[in-house]
Amino acid sequence: MKTRELTARRIDAYVRSLRAEDRAPSTVEKYRRDINAFAGWLAGRLVTKDLAAQWKNHLLAEGLSPATVNAKLSALNGCFDFLGWQECRVKFLRIQRQLFREKGRELSRQEYERLVGTARDLGRNRLALLMETICSTGIRVSELRCITVEAVRAGQAVIRMKGKIRTILLSRKLCVKLLKYAQKIKAASGEIFLTKSGRSLSRKQIWQEMKSICARAGVEPSKVFPHNLRHLFAIVFYRISRDLVKLADTLGHSSVETTRIYLMSSAAEHAKYLEKLRLVQ
């Protein structure tokens, strides 16, 4: 019987299995970090269900949010399943569905427009167009590589992620802008958003570029990150279409329950609903 020792070799094997499943690179790296953190906390001890549960309590004691703890447990349980240690799986924390988004992380349409305008005023046209591309299509940052010259000419991009394939349409106005930009940077084919050395833009680089214009745009840095553009797309799309299933397909969600999270109202909107009840005399 093999001992339940969480070695670097076993962790690497699990990470390779995630890559073979076409998981997003950012997801793979996050899982690796979380599992390495657990291995470090074990300090050489063999894995047991009790120790895994103790790690969960340790994370809570560190002040991590329940959602963050559950995300780390998801990585850990996935590793246990891969290694055949199902009996060591840890139960997730039960979290009641939040009814509204935190004000400090809610990006409004006006703030988005200020960010794009500021990027253009600063001569950072690639950043401005990148933000418009994410926000007008709802794609993930990891899916930007699918925005190619060929896709723009066709007016649609085929996205292959996590073993699934979906096609997204690109608006006529966006295609005109993207083709004009591709011509400017002399890109006749392939990816449009590249570094000067011809590499795909990393999530970290995009994040840093967006953060760097927050002050000039007058937008709180806590609201400015690539995934928030995807959230804004979802909110605007749903307000126009009122079709949750179509939105889920567009975003590439397997479950509409995931899509519902994107549509949480703001705290201010929720407060307005309560006022309209007029139940306080």
Short mmCIF file of C-alpha atoms in Angstrom, two decimals:
data_model
loop_
_atom_site.label_atom_id
_atom_site.label_comp_id
_atom_site.label_asym_id
_atom_site.label_seq_id
_atom_site.Cartn_x
_atom_site.Cartn_y
_atom_site.Cartn_z
CA MET A 1 0.00 0.00 0.00
CA LYS A 2 1.40 3.37 -1.04
CA THR A 3 1.79 5.99 1.64
CA ARG A 4 -0.10 9.22 1.27
CA GLU A 5 2.98 11.40 0.93
CA LEU A 6 2.32 14.57 -1.07
CA THR A 7 5.57 14.70 -3.02
CA ALA A 8 6.62 17.19 -5.69
CA ARG A 9 6.50 14.35 -8.22
CA ARG A 10 2.86 13.60 -7.43
CA ILE A 11 1.93 17.27 -7.56
CA ASP A 12 3.65 17.62 -10.95
CA ALA A 13 1.74 14.60 -12.25
CA TYR A 14 -1.55 16.18 -11.19
CA VAL A 15 -0.61 19.49 -12.82
CA ARG A 16 0.18 17.67 -16.07
CA SER A 17 -3.23 16.01 -15.95
CA LEU A 18 -4.87 19.44 -15.64
CA ARG A 19 -2.99 20.67 -18.69
CA ALA A 20 -4.08 17.57 -20.60
CA GLU A 21 -7.68 18.53 -19.80
CA ASP A 22 -7.08 21.92 -21.47
CA ARG A 23 -7.55 23.82 -18.22
CA ALA A 24 -6.70 27.51 -18.46
CA PRO A 25 -2.99 28.15 -17.68
CA SER A 26 -3.96 30.56 -14.88
CA THR A 27 -6.17 27.87 -13.31
CA VAL A 28 -3.40 25.28 -13.52
CA GLU A 29 -0.91 27.60 -11.84
CA LYS A 30 -3.39 28.53 -9.12
CA TYR A 31 -4.03 24.86 -8.36
CA ARG A 32 -0.29 24.23 -8.22
CA ARG A 33 0.21 27.11 -5.76
CA ASP A 34 -2.65 25.96 -3.54
CA ILE A 35 -1.48 22.36 -3.40
CA ASN A 36 2.13 23.41 -2.78
CA ALA A 37 0.86 25.61 0.05
CA PHE A 38 -0.88 22.61 1.60
CA ALA A 39 2.25 20.47 1.15
CA GLY A 40 4.32 23.16 2.86
CA TRP A 41 1.87 23.34 5.74
CA LEU A 42 2.04 19.54 6.12
CA ALA A 43 5.79 19.85 6.73
CA GLY A 44 6.47 16.26 5.74
CA ARG A 45 3.49 14.65 7.47
CA LEU A 46 1.45 12.07 5.57
CA VAL A 47 -1.91 13.20 4.23
CA THR A 48 -4.97 12.31 6.29
CA LYS A 49 -8.54 13.50 6.22
CA ASP A 50 -8.08 15.03 9.65
CA LEU A 51 -5.03 17.04 8.58
CA ALA A 52 -6.81 18.24 5.45
CA ALA A 53 -9.69 19.45 7.64
CA GLN A 54 -7.21 21.15 9.96
CA TRP A 55 -5.75 23.01 6.96
CA LYS A 56 -9.23 24.29 6.13
CA ASN A 57 -9.54 25.67 9.67
CA HIS A 58 -6.03 27.11 9.39
CA LEU A 59 -7.02 29.04 6.25
CA LEU A 60 -10.08 30.45 8.01
CA ALA A 61 -7.95 31.46 10.99
CA GLU A 62 -5.66 33.30 8.59
CA GLY A 63 -8.60 35.52 7.69
CA LEU A 64 -9.27 34.19 4.18
CA SER A 65 -12.82 34.56 2.90
CA PRO A 66 -15.00 31.42 2.73
CA ALA A 67 -15.05 31.67 -1.09
CA THR A 68 -11.24 31.76 -1.20
CA VAL A 69 -11.00 28.80 1.18
CA ASN A 70 -13.41 26.78 -0.97
CA ALA A 71 -11.37 27.59 -4.08
CA LYS A 72 -8.27 26.18 -2.38
CA LEU A 73 -10.17 23.11 -1.21
CA SER A 74 -11.34 22.54 -4.78
CA ALA A 75 -7.71 22.32 -5.88
CA LEU A 76 -6.89 19.99 -3.01
CA ASN A 77 -9.86 17.68 -3.57
CA GLY A 78 -9.05 17.50 -7.27
CA CYS A 79 -5.54 16.38 -6.42
CA PHE A 80 -6.87 13.78 -3.98
CA ASP A 81 -9.20 12.40 -6.66
CA PHE A 82 -6.31 12.16 -9.12
CA LEU A 83 -4.13 10.32 -6.60
CA GLY A 84 -6.94 7.96 -5.56
CA TRP A 85 -7.18 9.43 -2.06
CA GLN A 86 -10.91 10.14 -2.18
CA GLU A 87 -11.26 9.32 1.52
CA CYS A 88 -9.16 12.41 2.30
CA ARG A 89 -11.50 14.85 0.55
CA VAL A 90 -12.59 17.85 2.60
CA LYS A 91 -16.13 19.23 2.73
CA PHE A 92 -16.56 22.73 1.36
CA LEU A 93 -17.80 25.56 3.52
CA ARG A 94 -21.50 26.18 3.03
CA ILE A 95 -21.98 29.72 1.77
CA GLN A 96 -25.36 31.33 1.28
CA ARG A 97 -25.65 32.88 -2.16
CA GLN A 98 -24.80 36.58 -2.01
CA LEU A 99 -27.65 38.80 -3.15
CA PHE A 100 -25.62 41.76 -4.38
CA ARG A 101 -22.13 42.71 -5.45
CA GLU A 102 -19.70 44.56 -3.21
CA LYS A 103 -19.68 48.25 -4.08
CA GLY A 104 -15.89 48.39 -4.04
CA ARG A 105 -15.66 45.86 -6.87
CA GLU A 106 -18.56 46.94 -9.06
CA LEU A 107 -17.40 48.50 -12.35
CA SER A 108 -20.02 50.74 -13.96
CA ARG A 109 -20.38 51.42 -17.66
CA GLN A 110 -19.37 55.04 -17.11
CA GLU A 111 -16.18 53.96 -15.32
CA TYR A 112 -15.38 51.52 -18.12
CA GLU A 113 -15.80 54.28 -20.70
CA ARG A 114 -13.49 56.54 -18.68
CA LEU A 115 -10.85 53.80 -18.62
CA VAL A 116 -11.00 53.32 -22.38
CA GLY A 117 -10.97 57.08 -23.00
CA THR A 118 -8.02 57.59 -20.67
CA ALA A 119 -6.02 54.84 -22.37
CA ARG A 120 -6.61 56.53 -25.74
CA ASP A 121 -5.71 59.98 -24.38
CA LEU A 122 -2.42 58.53 -23.13
CA GLY A 123 -1.70 57.04 -26.55
CA ARG A 124 -2.11 53.50 -25.28
CA ASN A 125 -4.31 52.33 -28.13
CA ARG A 126 -3.54 48.64 -27.67
CA LEU A 127 -4.82 48.75 -24.09
CA ALA A 128 -7.93 50.71 -25.09
CA LEU A 129 -8.78 48.26 -27.89
CA LEU A 130 -8.01 45.25 -25.69
CA MET A 131 -10.46 46.45 -23.04
CA GLU A 132 -13.10 47.08 -25.71
CA THR A 133 -12.56 43.61 -27.14
CA ILE A 134 -13.00 41.84 -23.80
CA CYS A 135 -15.94 43.99 -22.75
CA SER A 136 -17.82 43.76 -26.07
CA THR A 137 -17.43 39.98 -26.43
CA GLY A 138 -17.37 38.70 -22.85
CA ILE A 139 -14.33 36.53 -23.47
CA ARG A 140 -11.88 35.49 -20.77
CA VAL A 141 -8.37 36.94 -20.75
CA SER A 142 -7.03 33.49 -21.58
CA GLU A 143 -9.21 33.50 -24.70
CA LEU A 144 -7.68 36.68 -26.18
CA ARG A 145 -5.32 34.50 -28.21
CA CYS A 146 -8.36 33.45 -30.26
CA ILE A 147 -8.79 37.01 -31.51
CA THR A 148 -6.76 36.63 -34.68
CA VAL A 149 -6.67 38.51 -37.96
CA GLU A 150 -8.40 35.55 -39.58
CA ALA A 151 -11.16 35.55 -36.95
CA VAL A 152 -11.74 39.27 -37.35
CA ARG A 153 -12.00 38.94 -41.14
CA ALA A 154 -14.57 36.18 -40.63
CA GLY A 155 -16.48 38.23 -38.06
CA GLN A 156 -16.36 35.42 -35.54
CA ALA A 157 -13.87 33.61 -33.35
CA VAL A 158 -13.79 29.91 -32.48
CA ILE A 159 -12.75 29.40 -28.87
CA ARG A 160 -11.43 26.07 -27.62
CA MET A 161 -11.12 25.94 -23.85
CA LYS A 162 -11.49 23.22 -21.22
CA GLY A 163 -12.31 20.63 -23.87
CA LYS A 164 -15.24 22.72 -25.15
CA ILE A 165 -15.66 24.65 -28.37
CA ARG A 166 -17.85 27.70 -28.84
CA THR A 167 -18.12 30.40 -31.48
CA ILE A 168 -18.50 34.06 -30.58
CA LEU A 169 -19.55 36.81 -32.96
CA LEU A 170 -17.55 40.02 -33.27
CA SER A 171 -19.46 43.23 -33.88
CA ARG A 172 -18.89 45.06 -37.16
CA LYS A 173 -17.53 48.13 -35.37
CA LEU A 174 -15.09 46.04 -33.34
CA CYS A 175 -13.87 44.24 -36.49
CA VAL A 176 -13.19 47.57 -38.22
CA LYS A 177 -11.14 48.75 -35.26
CA LEU A 178 -9.24 45.47 -34.91
CA LEU A 179 -8.36 45.28 -38.62
CA LYS A 180 -7.18 48.88 -38.58
CA TYR A 181 -4.99 48.13 -35.56
CA ALA A 182 -3.64 44.93 -37.17
CA GLN A 183 -2.70 46.92 -40.26
CA LYS A 184 -0.94 49.50 -38.11
CA ILE A 185 1.21 46.89 -36.35
CA LYS A 186 1.74 45.03 -39.66
CA ALA A 187 -0.01 41.84 -38.53
CA ALA A 188 -1.21 39.97 -41.63
CA SER A 189 -2.25 36.84 -39.71
CA GLY A 190 -2.35 35.26 -36.27
CA GLU A 191 -2.98 36.83 -32.89
CA ILE A 192 -3.64 40.55 -32.74
CA PHE A 193 -2.75 41.35 -29.14
CA LEU A 194 0.96 40.63 -28.79
CA THR A 195 3.98 42.04 -26.98
CA LYS A 196 6.74 43.80 -28.93
CA SER A 197 8.62 40.50 -28.97
CA GLY A 198 5.65 38.73 -30.56
CA ARG A 199 4.41 36.83 -27.51
CA SER A 200 0.85 36.58 -26.21
CA LEU A 201 0.03 39.17 -23.56
CA SER A 202 0.00 37.59 -20.11
CA ARG A 203 -2.80 38.02 -17.61
CA LYS A 204 -0.37 39.78 -15.26
CA GLN A 205 0.73 42.27 -17.91
CA ILE A 206 -2.87 43.15 -18.84
CA TRP A 207 -3.75 43.51 -15.15
CA GLN A 208 -0.78 45.83 -14.57
CA GLU A 209 -1.56 47.98 -17.62
CA MET A 210 -5.17 48.41 -16.53
CA LYS A 211 -4.16 49.30 -12.98
CA SER A 212 -1.68 51.89 -14.23
CA ILE A 213 -4.42 54.16 -15.63
CA CYS A 214 -6.84 53.99 -12.68
CA ALA A 215 -5.76 57.29 -11.12
CA ARG A 216 -5.95 59.22 -14.39
CA ALA A 217 -9.38 57.71 -15.14
CA GLY A 218 -10.68 58.40 -11.66
CA VAL A 219 -11.65 54.79 -11.04
CA GLU A 220 -10.93 52.85 -7.84
CA PRO A 221 -8.16 50.26 -8.47
CA SER A 222 -10.24 47.61 -6.65
CA LYS A 223 -12.72 47.73 -9.54
CA VAL A 224 -10.17 47.49 -12.32
CA PHE A 225 -9.16 44.00 -13.42
CA PRO A 226 -9.76 42.10 -16.69
CA HIS A 227 -12.46 39.76 -15.39
CA ASN A 228 -14.62 42.72 -14.36
CA LEU A 229 -14.94 43.64 -18.05
CA ARG A 230 -16.47 40.20 -18.62
CA HIS A 231 -18.90 40.85 -15.76
CA LEU A 232 -19.91 44.19 -17.28
CA PHE A 233 -20.55 42.50 -20.63
CA ALA A 234 -22.81 39.95 -18.91
CA ILE A 235 -24.84 42.64 -17.14
CA VAL A 236 -25.35 44.76 -20.27
CA PHE A 237 -26.08 41.72 -22.46
CA TYR A 238 -28.73 40.41 -20.08
CA ARG A 239 -30.41 43.78 -19.67
CA ILE A 240 -30.91 43.86 -23.44
CA SER A 241 -31.68 40.19 -24.18
CA ARG A 242 -33.23 38.93 -20.90
CA ASP A 243 -32.04 35.50 -22.07
CA LEU A 244 -30.03 33.75 -19.35
CA VAL A 245 -29.40 30.60 -21.39
CA LYS A 246 -28.06 32.53 -24.39
CA LEU A 247 -25.81 34.53 -22.07
CA ALA A 248 -24.48 31.32 -20.48
CA ASP A 249 -23.67 29.94 -23.94
CA THR A 250 -21.97 33.19 -24.95
CA LEU A 251 -19.82 33.22 -21.81
CA GLY A 252 -18.97 29.53 -22.15
CA HIS A 253 -20.59 28.49 -18.87
CA SER A 254 -21.65 24.87 -18.41
CA SER A 255 -24.29 25.88 -15.89
CA VAL A 256 -26.63 28.88 -15.78
CA GLU A 257 -26.04 28.92 -12.02
CA THR A 258 -22.55 30.23 -12.73
CA THR A 259 -24.03 32.86 -15.02
CA ARG A 260 -26.44 34.00 -12.31
CA ILE A 261 -23.47 35.07 -10.19
CA TYR A 262 -22.49 37.54 -12.91
CA LEU A 263 -25.92 39.17 -12.75
CA MET A 264 -26.05 40.11 -9.09
CA SER A 265 -27.41 43.60 -8.63
CA SER A 266 -25.38 46.28 -6.90
CA ALA A 267 -25.97 47.08 -3.24
CA ALA A 268 -27.53 50.40 -4.30
CA GLU A 269 -29.99 48.64 -6.62
CA HIS A 270 -30.86 46.14 -3.91
CA ALA A 271 -31.52 48.99 -1.47
CA LYS A 272 -33.91 50.57 -3.99
CA TYR A 273 -35.90 47.32 -4.17
CA LEU A 274 -36.25 47.33 -0.39
CA GLU A 275 -37.46 50.94 -0.39
CA LYS A 276 -40.09 50.13 -3.02
CA LEU A 277 -41.59 47.49 -0.71
CA ARG A 278 -42.83 50.27 1.61
CA LEU A 279 -43.23 47.86 4.49
CA VAL A 280 -41.96 50.25 7.14
CA GLN A 281 -44.81 52.55 8.35
#
